[in-house]
mmCIF file of C-alpha atoms in Angstrom:
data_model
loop_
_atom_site.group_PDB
_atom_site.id
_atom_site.type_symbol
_atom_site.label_atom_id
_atom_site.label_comp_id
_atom_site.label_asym_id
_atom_site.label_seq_id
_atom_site.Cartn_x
_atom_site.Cartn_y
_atom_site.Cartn_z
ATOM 1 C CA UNK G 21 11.190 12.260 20.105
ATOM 2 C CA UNK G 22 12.386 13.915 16.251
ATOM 3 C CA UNK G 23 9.238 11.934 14.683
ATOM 4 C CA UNK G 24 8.997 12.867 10.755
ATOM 5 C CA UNK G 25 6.619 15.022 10.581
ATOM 6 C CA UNK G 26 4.831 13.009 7.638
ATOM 7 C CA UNK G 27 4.424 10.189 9.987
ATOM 8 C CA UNK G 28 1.583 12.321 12.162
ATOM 9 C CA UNK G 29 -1.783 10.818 11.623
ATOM 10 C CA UNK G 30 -0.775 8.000 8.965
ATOM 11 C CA UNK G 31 -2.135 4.638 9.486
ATOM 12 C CA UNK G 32 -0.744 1.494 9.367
ATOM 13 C CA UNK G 33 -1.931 -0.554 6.542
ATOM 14 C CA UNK G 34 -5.207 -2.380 7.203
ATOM 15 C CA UNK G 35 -5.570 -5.742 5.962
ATOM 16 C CA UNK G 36 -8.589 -8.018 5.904
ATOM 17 C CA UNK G 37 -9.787 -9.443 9.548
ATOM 18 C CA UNK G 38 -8.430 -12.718 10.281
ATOM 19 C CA UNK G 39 -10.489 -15.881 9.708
ATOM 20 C CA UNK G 40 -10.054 -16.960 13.199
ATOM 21 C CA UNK G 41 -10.649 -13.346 14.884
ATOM 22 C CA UNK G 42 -13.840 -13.485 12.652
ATOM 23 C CA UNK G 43 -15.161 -16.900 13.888
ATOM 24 C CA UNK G 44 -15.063 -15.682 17.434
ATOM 25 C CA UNK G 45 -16.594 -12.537 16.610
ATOM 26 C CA UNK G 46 -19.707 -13.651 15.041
ATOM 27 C CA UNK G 47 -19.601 -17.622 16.456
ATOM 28 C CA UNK G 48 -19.066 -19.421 12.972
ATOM 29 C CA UNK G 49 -18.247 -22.293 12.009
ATOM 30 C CA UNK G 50 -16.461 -21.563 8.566
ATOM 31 C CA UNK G 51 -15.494 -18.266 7.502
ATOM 32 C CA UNK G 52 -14.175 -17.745 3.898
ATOM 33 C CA UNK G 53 -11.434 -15.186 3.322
ATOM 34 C CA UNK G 54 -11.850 -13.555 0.031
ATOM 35 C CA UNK G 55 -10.331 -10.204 0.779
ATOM 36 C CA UNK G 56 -6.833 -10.130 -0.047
ATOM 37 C CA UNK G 57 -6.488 -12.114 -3.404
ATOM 38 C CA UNK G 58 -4.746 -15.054 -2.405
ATOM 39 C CA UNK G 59 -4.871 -17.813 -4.624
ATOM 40 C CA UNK G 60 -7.921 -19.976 -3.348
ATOM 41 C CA UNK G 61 -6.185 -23.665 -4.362
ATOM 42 C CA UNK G 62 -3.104 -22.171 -2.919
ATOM 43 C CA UNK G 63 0.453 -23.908 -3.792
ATOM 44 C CA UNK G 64 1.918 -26.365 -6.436
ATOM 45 C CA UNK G 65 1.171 -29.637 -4.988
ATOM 46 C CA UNK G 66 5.332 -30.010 -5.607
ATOM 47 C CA UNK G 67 5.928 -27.181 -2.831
ATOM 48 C CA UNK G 68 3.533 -28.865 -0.113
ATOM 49 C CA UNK G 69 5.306 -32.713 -0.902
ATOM 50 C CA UNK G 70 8.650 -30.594 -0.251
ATOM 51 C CA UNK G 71 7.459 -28.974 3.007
ATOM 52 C CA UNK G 72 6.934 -32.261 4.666
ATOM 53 C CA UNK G 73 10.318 -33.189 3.780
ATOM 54 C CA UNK G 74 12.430 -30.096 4.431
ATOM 55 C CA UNK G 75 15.173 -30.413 6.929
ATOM 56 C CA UNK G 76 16.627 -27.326 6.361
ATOM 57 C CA UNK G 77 18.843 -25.705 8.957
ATOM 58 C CA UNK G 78 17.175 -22.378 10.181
ATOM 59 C CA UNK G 79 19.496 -21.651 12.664
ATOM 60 C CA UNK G 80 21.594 -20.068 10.001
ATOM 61 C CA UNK G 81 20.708 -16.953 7.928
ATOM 62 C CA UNK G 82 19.768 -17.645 4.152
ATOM 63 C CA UNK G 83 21.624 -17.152 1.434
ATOM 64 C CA UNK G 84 21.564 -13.176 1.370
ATOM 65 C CA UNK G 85 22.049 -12.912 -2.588
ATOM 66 C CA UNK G 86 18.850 -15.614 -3.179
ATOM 67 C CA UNK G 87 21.534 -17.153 -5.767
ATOM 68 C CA UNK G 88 19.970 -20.679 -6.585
ATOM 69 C CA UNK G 89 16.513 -18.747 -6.822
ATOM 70 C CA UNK G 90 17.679 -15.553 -9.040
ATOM 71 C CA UNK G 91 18.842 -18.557 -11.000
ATOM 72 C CA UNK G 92 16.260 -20.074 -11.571
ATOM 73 C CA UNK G 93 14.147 -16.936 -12.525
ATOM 74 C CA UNK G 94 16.937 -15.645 -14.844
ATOM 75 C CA UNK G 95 17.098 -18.825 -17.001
ATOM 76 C CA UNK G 96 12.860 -18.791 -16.475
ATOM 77 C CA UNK G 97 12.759 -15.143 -17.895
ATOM 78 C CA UNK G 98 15.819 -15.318 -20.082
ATOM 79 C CA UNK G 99 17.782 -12.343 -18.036
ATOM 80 C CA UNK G 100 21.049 -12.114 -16.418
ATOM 81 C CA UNK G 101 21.088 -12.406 -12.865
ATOM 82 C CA UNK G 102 22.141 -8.861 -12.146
ATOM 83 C CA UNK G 103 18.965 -7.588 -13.728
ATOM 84 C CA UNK G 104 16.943 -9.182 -10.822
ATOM 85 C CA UNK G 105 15.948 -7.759 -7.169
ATOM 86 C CA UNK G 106 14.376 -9.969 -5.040
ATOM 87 C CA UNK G 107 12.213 -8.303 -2.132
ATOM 88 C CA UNK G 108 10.108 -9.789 1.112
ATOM 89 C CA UNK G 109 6.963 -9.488 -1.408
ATOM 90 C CA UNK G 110 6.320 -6.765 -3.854
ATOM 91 C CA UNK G 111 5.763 -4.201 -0.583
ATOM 92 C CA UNK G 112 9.347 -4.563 -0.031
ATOM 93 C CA UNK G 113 10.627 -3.641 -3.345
ATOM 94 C CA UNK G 114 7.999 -0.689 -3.448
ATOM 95 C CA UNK G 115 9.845 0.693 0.168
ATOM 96 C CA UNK G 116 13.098 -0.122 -1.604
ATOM 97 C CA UNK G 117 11.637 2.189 -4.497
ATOM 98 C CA UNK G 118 10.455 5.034 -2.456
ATOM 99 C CA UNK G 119 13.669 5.035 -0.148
ATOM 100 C CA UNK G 120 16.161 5.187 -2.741
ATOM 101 C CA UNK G 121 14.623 8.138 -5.499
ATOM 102 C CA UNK G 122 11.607 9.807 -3.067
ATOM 103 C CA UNK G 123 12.612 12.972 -0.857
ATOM 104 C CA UNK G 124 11.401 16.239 0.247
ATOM 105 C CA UNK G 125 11.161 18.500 -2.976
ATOM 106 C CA UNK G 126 10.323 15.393 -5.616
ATOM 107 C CA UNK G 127 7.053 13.996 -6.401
ATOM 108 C CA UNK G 128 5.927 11.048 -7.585
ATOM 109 C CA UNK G 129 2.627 10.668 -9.894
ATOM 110 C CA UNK G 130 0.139 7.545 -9.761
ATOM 111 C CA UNK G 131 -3.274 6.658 -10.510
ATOM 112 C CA UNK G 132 -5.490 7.671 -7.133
ATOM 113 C CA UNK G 133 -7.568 4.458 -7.215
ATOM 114 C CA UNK G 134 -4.492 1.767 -7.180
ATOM 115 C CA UNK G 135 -2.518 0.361 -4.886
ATOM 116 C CA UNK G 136 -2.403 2.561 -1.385
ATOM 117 C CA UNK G 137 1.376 1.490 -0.659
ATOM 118 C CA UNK G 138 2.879 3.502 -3.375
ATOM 119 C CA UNK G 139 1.579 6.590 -1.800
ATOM 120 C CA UNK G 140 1.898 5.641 1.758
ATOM 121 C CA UNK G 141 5.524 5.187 1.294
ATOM 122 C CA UNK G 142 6.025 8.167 -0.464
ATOM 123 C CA UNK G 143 4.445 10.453 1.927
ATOM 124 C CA UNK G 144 6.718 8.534 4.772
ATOM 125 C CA UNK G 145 9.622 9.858 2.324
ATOM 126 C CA UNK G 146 8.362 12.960 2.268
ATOM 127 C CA UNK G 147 7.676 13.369 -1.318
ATOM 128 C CA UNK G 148 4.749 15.322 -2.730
ATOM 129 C CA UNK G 149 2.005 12.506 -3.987
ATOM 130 C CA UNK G 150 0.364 13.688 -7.100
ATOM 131 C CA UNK G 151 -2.475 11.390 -7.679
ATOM 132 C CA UNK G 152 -4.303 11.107 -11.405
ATOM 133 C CA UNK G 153 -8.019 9.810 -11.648
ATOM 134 C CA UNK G 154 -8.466 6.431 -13.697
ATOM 135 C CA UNK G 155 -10.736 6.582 -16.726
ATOM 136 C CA UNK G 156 -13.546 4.012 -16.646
ATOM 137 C CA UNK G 157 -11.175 2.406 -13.750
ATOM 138 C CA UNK G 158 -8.167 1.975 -16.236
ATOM 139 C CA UNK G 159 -4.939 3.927 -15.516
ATOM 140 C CA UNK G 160 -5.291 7.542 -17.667
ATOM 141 C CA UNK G 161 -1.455 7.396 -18.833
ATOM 142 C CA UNK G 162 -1.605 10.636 -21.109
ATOM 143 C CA UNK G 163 -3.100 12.641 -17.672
ATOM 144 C CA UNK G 164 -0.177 10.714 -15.813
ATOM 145 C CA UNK G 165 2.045 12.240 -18.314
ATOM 146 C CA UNK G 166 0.916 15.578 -18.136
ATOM 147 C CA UNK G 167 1.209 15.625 -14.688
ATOM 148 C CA UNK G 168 4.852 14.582 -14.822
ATOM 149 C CA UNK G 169 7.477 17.951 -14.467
ATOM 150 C CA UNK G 170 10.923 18.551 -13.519
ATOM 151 C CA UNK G 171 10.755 17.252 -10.048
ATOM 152 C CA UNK G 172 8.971 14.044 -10.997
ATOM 153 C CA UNK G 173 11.294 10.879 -9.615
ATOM 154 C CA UNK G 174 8.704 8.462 -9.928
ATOM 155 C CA UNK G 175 5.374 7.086 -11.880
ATOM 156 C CA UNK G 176 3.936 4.158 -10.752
ATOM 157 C CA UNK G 177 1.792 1.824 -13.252
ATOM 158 C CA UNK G 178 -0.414 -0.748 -11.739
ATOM 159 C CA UNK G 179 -0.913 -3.162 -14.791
ATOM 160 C CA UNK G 180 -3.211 -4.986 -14.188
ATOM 161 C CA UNK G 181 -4.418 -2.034 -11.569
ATOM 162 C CA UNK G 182 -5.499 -3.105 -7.785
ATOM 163 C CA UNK G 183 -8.160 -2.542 -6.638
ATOM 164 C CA UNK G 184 -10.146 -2.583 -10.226
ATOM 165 C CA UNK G 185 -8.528 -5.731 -12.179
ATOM 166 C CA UNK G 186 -8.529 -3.617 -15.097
ATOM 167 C CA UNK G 187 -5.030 -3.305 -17.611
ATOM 168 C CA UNK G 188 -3.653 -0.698 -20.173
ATOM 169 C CA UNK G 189 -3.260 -1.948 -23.726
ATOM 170 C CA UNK G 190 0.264 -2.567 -25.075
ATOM 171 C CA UNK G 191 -0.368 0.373 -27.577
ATOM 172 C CA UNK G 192 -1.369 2.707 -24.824
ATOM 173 C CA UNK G 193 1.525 1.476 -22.746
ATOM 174 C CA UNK G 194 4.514 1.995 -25.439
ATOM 175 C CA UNK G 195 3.494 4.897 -25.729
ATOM 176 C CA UNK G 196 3.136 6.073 -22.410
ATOM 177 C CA UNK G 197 6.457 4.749 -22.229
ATOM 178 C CA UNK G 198 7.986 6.650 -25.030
ATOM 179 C CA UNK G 199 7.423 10.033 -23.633
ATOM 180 C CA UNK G 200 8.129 9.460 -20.334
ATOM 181 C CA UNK G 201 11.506 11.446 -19.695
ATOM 182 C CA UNK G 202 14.464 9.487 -19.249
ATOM 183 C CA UNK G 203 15.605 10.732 -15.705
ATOM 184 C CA UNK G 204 11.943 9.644 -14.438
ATOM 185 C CA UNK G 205 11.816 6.267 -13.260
ATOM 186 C CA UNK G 206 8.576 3.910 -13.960
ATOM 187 C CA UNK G 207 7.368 1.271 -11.683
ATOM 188 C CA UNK G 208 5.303 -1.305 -13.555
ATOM 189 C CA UNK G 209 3.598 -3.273 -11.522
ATOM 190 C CA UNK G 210 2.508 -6.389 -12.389
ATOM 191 C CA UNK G 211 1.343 -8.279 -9.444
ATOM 192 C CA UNK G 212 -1.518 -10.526 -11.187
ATOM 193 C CA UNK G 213 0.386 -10.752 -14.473
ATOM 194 C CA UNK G 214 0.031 -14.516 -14.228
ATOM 195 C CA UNK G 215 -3.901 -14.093 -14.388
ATOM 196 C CA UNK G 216 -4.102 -12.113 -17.568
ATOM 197 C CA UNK G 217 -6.874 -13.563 -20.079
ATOM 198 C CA UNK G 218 -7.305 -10.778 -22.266
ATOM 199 C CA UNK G 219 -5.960 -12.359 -26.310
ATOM 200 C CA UNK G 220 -4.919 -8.408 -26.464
ATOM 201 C CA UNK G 221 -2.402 -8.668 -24.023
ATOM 202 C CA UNK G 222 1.248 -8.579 -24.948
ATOM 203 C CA UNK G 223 4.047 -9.374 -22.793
ATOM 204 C CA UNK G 224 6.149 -6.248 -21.065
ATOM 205 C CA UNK G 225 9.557 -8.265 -20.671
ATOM 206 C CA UNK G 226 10.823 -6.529 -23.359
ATOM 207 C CA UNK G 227 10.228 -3.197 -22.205
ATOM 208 C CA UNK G 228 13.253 -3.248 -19.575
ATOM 209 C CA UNK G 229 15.134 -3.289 -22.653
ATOM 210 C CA UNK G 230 14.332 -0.797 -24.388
ATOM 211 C CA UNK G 231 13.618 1.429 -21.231
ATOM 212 C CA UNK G 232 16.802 2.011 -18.574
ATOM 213 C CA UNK G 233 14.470 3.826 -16.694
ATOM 214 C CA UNK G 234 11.679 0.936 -16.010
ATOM 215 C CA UNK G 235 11.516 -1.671 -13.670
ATOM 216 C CA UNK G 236 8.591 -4.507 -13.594
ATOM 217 C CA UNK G 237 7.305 -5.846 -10.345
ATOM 218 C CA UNK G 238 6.201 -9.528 -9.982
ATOM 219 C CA UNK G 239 5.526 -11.651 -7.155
ATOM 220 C CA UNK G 240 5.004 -15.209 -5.937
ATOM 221 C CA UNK G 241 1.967 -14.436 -3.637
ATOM 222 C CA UNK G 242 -1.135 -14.268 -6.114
ATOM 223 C CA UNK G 243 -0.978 -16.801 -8.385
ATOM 224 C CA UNK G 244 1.475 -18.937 -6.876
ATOM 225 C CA UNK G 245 -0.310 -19.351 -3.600
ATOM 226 C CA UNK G 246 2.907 -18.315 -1.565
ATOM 227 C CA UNK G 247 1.721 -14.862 0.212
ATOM 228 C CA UNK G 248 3.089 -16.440 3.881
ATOM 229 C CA UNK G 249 6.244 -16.539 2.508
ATOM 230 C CA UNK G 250 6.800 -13.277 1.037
ATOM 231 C CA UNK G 251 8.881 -13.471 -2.001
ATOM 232 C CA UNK G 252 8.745 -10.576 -5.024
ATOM 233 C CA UNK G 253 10.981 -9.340 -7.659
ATOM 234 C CA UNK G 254 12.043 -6.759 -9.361
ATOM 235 C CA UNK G 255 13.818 -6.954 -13.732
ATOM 236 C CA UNK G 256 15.576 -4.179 -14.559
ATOM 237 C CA UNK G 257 18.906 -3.105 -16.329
ATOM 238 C CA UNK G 258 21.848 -3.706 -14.433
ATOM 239 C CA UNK G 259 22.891 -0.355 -13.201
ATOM 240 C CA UNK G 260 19.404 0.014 -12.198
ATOM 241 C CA UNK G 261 19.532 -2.976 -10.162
ATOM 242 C CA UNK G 262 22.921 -1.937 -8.775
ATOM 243 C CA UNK G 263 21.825 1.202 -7.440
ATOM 244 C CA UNK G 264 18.761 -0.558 -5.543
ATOM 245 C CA UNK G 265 20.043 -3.179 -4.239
ATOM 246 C CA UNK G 266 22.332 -1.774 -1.493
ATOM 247 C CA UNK G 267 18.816 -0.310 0.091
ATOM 248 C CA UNK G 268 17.951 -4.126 0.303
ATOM 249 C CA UNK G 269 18.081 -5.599 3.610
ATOM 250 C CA UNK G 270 20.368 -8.418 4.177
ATOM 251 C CA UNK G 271 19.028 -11.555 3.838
ATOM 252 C CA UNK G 272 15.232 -10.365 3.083
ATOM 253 C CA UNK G 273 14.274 -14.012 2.010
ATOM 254 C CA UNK G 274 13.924 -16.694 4.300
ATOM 255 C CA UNK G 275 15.840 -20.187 3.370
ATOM 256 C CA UNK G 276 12.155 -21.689 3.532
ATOM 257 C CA UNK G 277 10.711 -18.706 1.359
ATOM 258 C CA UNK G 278 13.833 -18.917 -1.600
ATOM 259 C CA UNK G 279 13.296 -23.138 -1.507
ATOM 260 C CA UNK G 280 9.221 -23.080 -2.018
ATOM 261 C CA UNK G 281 9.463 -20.197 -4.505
ATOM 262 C CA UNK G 282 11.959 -21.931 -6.875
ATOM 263 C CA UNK G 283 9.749 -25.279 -6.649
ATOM 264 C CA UNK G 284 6.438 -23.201 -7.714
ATOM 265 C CA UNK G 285 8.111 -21.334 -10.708
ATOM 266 C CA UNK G 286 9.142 -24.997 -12.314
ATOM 267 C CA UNK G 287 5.144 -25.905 -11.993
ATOM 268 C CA UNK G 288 3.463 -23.764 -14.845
ATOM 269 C CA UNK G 289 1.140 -26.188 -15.420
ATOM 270 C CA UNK G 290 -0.334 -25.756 -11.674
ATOM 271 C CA UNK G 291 -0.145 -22.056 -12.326
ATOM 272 C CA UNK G 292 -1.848 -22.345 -16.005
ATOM 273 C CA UNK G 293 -4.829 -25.010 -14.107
ATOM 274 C CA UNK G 294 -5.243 -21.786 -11.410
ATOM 275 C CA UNK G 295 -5.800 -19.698 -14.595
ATOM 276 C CA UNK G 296 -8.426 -21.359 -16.040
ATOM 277 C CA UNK G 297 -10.383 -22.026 -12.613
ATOM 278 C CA UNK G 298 -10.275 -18.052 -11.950
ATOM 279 C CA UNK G 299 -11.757 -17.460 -15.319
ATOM 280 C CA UNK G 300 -14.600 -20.110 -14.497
ATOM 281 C CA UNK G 301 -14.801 -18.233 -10.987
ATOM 282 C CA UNK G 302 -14.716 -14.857 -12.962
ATOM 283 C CA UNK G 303 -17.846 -15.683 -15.106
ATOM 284 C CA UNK G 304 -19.751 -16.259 -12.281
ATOM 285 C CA UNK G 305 -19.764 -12.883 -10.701
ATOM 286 C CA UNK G 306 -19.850 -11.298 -14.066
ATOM 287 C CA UNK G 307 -23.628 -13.143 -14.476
ATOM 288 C CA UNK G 308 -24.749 -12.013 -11.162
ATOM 289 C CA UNK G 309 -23.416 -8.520 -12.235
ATOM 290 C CA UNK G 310 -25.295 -8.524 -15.482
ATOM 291 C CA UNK G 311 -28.286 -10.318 -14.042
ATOM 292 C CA UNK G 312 -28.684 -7.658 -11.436
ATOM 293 C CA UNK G 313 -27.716 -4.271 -12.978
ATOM 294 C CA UNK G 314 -24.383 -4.149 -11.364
ATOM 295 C CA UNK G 315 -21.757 -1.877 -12.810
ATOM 296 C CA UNK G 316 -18.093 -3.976 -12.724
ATOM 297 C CA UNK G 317 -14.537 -3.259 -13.799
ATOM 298 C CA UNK G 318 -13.600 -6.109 -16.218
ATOM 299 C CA UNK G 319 -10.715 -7.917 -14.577
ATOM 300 C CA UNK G 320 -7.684 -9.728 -15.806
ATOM 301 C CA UNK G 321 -7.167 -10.785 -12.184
ATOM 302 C CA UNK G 322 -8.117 -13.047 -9.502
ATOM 303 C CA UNK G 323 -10.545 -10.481 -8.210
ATOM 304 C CA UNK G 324 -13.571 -8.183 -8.744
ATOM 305 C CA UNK G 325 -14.570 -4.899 -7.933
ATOM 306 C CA UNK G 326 -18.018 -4.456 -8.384
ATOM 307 C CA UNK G 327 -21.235 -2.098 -7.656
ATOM 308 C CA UNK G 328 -23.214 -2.967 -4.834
ATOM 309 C CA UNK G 329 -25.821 0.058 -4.985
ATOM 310 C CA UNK G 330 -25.337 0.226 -1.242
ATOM 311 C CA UNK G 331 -23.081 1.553 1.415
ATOM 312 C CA UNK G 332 -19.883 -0.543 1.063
ATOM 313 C CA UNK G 333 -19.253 -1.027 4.621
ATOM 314 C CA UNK G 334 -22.651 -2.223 5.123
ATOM 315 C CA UNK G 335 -22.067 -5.021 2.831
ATOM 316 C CA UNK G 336 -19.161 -5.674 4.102
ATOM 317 C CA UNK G 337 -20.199 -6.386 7.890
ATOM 318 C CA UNK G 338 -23.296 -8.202 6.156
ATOM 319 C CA UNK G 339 -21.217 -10.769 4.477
ATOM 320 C CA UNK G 340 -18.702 -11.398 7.405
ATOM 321 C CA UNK G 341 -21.442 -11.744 9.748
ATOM 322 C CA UNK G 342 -22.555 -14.926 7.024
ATOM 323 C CA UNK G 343 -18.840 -16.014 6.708
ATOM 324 C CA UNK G 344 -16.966 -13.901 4.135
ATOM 325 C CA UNK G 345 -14.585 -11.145 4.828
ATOM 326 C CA UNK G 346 -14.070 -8.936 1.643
ATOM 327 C CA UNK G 347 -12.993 -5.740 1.080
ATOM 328 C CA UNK G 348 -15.032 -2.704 1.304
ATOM 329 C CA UNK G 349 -15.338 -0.266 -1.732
ATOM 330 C CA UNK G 350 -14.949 2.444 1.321
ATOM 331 C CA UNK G 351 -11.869 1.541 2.544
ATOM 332 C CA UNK G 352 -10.512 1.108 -1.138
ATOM 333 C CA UNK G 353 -11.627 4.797 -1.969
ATOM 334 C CA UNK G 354 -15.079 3.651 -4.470
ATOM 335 C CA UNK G 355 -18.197 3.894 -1.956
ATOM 336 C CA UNK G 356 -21.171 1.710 -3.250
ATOM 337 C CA UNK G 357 -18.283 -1.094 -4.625
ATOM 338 C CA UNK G 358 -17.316 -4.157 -3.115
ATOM 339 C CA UNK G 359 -14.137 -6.311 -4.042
ATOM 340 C CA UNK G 360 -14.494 -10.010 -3.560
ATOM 341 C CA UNK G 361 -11.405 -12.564 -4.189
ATOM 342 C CA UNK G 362 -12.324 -15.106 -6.843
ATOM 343 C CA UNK G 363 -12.625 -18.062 -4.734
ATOM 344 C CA UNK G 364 -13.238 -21.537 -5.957
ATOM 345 C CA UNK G 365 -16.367 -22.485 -8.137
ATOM 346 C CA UNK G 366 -18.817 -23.383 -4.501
ATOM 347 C CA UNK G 367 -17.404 -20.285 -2.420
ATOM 348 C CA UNK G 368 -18.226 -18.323 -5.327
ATOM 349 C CA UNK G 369 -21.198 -19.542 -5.871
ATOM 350 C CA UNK G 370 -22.391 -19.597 -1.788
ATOM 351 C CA UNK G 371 -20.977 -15.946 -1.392
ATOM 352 C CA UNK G 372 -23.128 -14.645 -4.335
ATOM 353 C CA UNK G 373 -26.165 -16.182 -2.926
ATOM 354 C CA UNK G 374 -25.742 -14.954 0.197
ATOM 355 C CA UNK G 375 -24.537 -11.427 -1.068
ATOM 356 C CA UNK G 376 -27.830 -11.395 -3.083
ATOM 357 C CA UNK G 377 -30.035 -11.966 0.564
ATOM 358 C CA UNK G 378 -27.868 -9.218 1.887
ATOM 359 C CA UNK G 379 -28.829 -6.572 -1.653
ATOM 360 C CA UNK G 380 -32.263 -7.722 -1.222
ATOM 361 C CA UNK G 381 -32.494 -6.744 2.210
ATOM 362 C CA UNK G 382 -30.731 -3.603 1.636
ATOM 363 C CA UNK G 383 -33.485 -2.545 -1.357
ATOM 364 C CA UNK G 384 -31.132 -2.814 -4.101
ATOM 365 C CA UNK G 385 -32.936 -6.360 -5.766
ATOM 366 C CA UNK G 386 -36.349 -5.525 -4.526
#
């Protein structure tokens, strides 16, 4: 078989155990999944009252051009509909990305504690990965610059940044933006953009104006409790979007998946009542933090990443063996972290007390 050559000893991506392979495995009851930052109150109430109603015909393929959704996020956003992409989830827009502008003899430069999938799809591409540490766990965007040269096709901006919740200011960004050359494209990210809290924070819409080489990521599976259903998208400028899209594959939203989506953007009021819950959820495990000596990134998401003072994994099968699958600082590339989903006010409150039996017995709150 002509493999790639790149493909020899990558992994698949690992995501948190399943609930149900976890009950088996330790013979609970309950198990709480805060590993993947799903919304914990999950959908508009709107898009569950239409699910028990649909009677939609899925023996036929969707609508491959999403057009009754793209409309309804244009007139939401205030763009034309040929400066949207939509993708099966953000992941789908970042392969889109990496397929269309990352070869052999390019490289593309991102921060080496974000998310693993822009570098796992640019290896598969064969482009060289050049990987800049964060500062204090935000993105360094004057080292990202500097390592930028010739050959650079891609930067990728996690704002805010997965796995540490943490975002660039607006100063830091323009910028960043400003010297970025023009034939380099930039990938802004913004996955948890509905979670932001910081007063600081200004809004990047504008930036795809002003920058032909920029494209911002969003999706509906964090705040708008729709990660089954895969739906992200991509604002650009039009030529942008034009060259993407025929990487796209057909019909890469379900009929089910454009239907729910469309009902959850009308809802901001669900989506501003998740807000304010996270940041009640947020305090929380900043006290236990602060009560216990605990180093944390300051997040403007719906998750923490935070210092254990013990071997990540450890924690980690410690707390799933009580009910709570998280993610392990290990696996994320920070040994001694943890990062825990900010689940609803009891979960929150039940994992930390738990998590604190599991520090004591590890020496850490002795």
């Amino acid at each position: 078989m002509k493999w790639k050559q790149q493909l020899f000893g990558m992994k698949a991506y690992q995501p948190g155990k399943p609930i149900e392979e976890v009950k088996k495995l330790f013979g609970l009851d309950e198990v709480v999944k805060l590993a993947s930052n799903e919304n914990p109150f999950g959908s508009s109430p709107k898009v569950k009252q239409f699910l028990q109603k649909d009677e939609s015909n899925h023996a036929i393929y969707p609508d491959g051009y999403a057009q009754s959704l793209r409309t309804s996020l244009a007139n939401f956003y205030g763009v034309a509909e040929n400066e949207l992409i939509l993708g099966n989830g953000s992941d789908d827009l970042i392969a889109i990305i990496t397929r269309a502008l990352l070869y052999p003899g390019v490289n593309t430069v991102m921060a080496d504690l974000s998310f693993s999938q822009y570098w796992h799809n640019a290896e598969i591409e064969g482009a060289e990965v050049r990987k800049v540490p964060l500062k204090n766990g935000v993105h360094d965007l004057e080292a990202m610059l500097e390592a930028i040269d010739e050959k650079t096709s891609v930067v990728w901006v996690c704002n805010p940044n997965n796995p540490t919740g943490t975002i660039v200011s607006d100063d830091t960004l323009s910028a960043f933006l400003a010297k970025v050359p023009k034939d380099v494209f930039v990938v802004l990210d913004e996955a948890y953009v509905e979670y932001i809290n910081d007063a600081s924070y200004k809004d990047t819409l504008h930036y795809f104006r002003d920058y032909p080489n920029l494209i911002l990521l969003r999706t509906f599976s964090k705040a708008y409790g729709l990660a089954s259903f895969r739906v992200g998208y991509g604002i650009a400028q039009a030529d942008i979007i034009a060259k993407l899209d025929p990487v796209r594959a057909p019909f890469n939203n379900t009929i089910l998946s454009q239907q729910v989506a469309q009902i959850a953007l009308q809802d901001q009021e669900y989506i501003a009542s998740c807000r304010e819950a996270n940041e009640i959820g947020k305090k929380q495990f900043v006290e236990f933090c602060k009560q216990h000596g605990l180093n944390y990134f300051p997040s403007q998401t719906n998750f923490v990443m935070f210092e254990v003072k013990a071997p990540s994994n450890v924690v980690f099968e410690e707390m799933m063996k009580r009910g709570f699958i998280i993610r392990s600082g290990a696996a994320l590339g920070l040994e001694g972290y943890i990062r825990v989903t900010i689940g609803t006010e009891a979960q929150n409150a039940r994992f930390l007390q738990l998590l604190g039996e599991v520090l004591n017995e590890q020496g850490v709150l002795a």
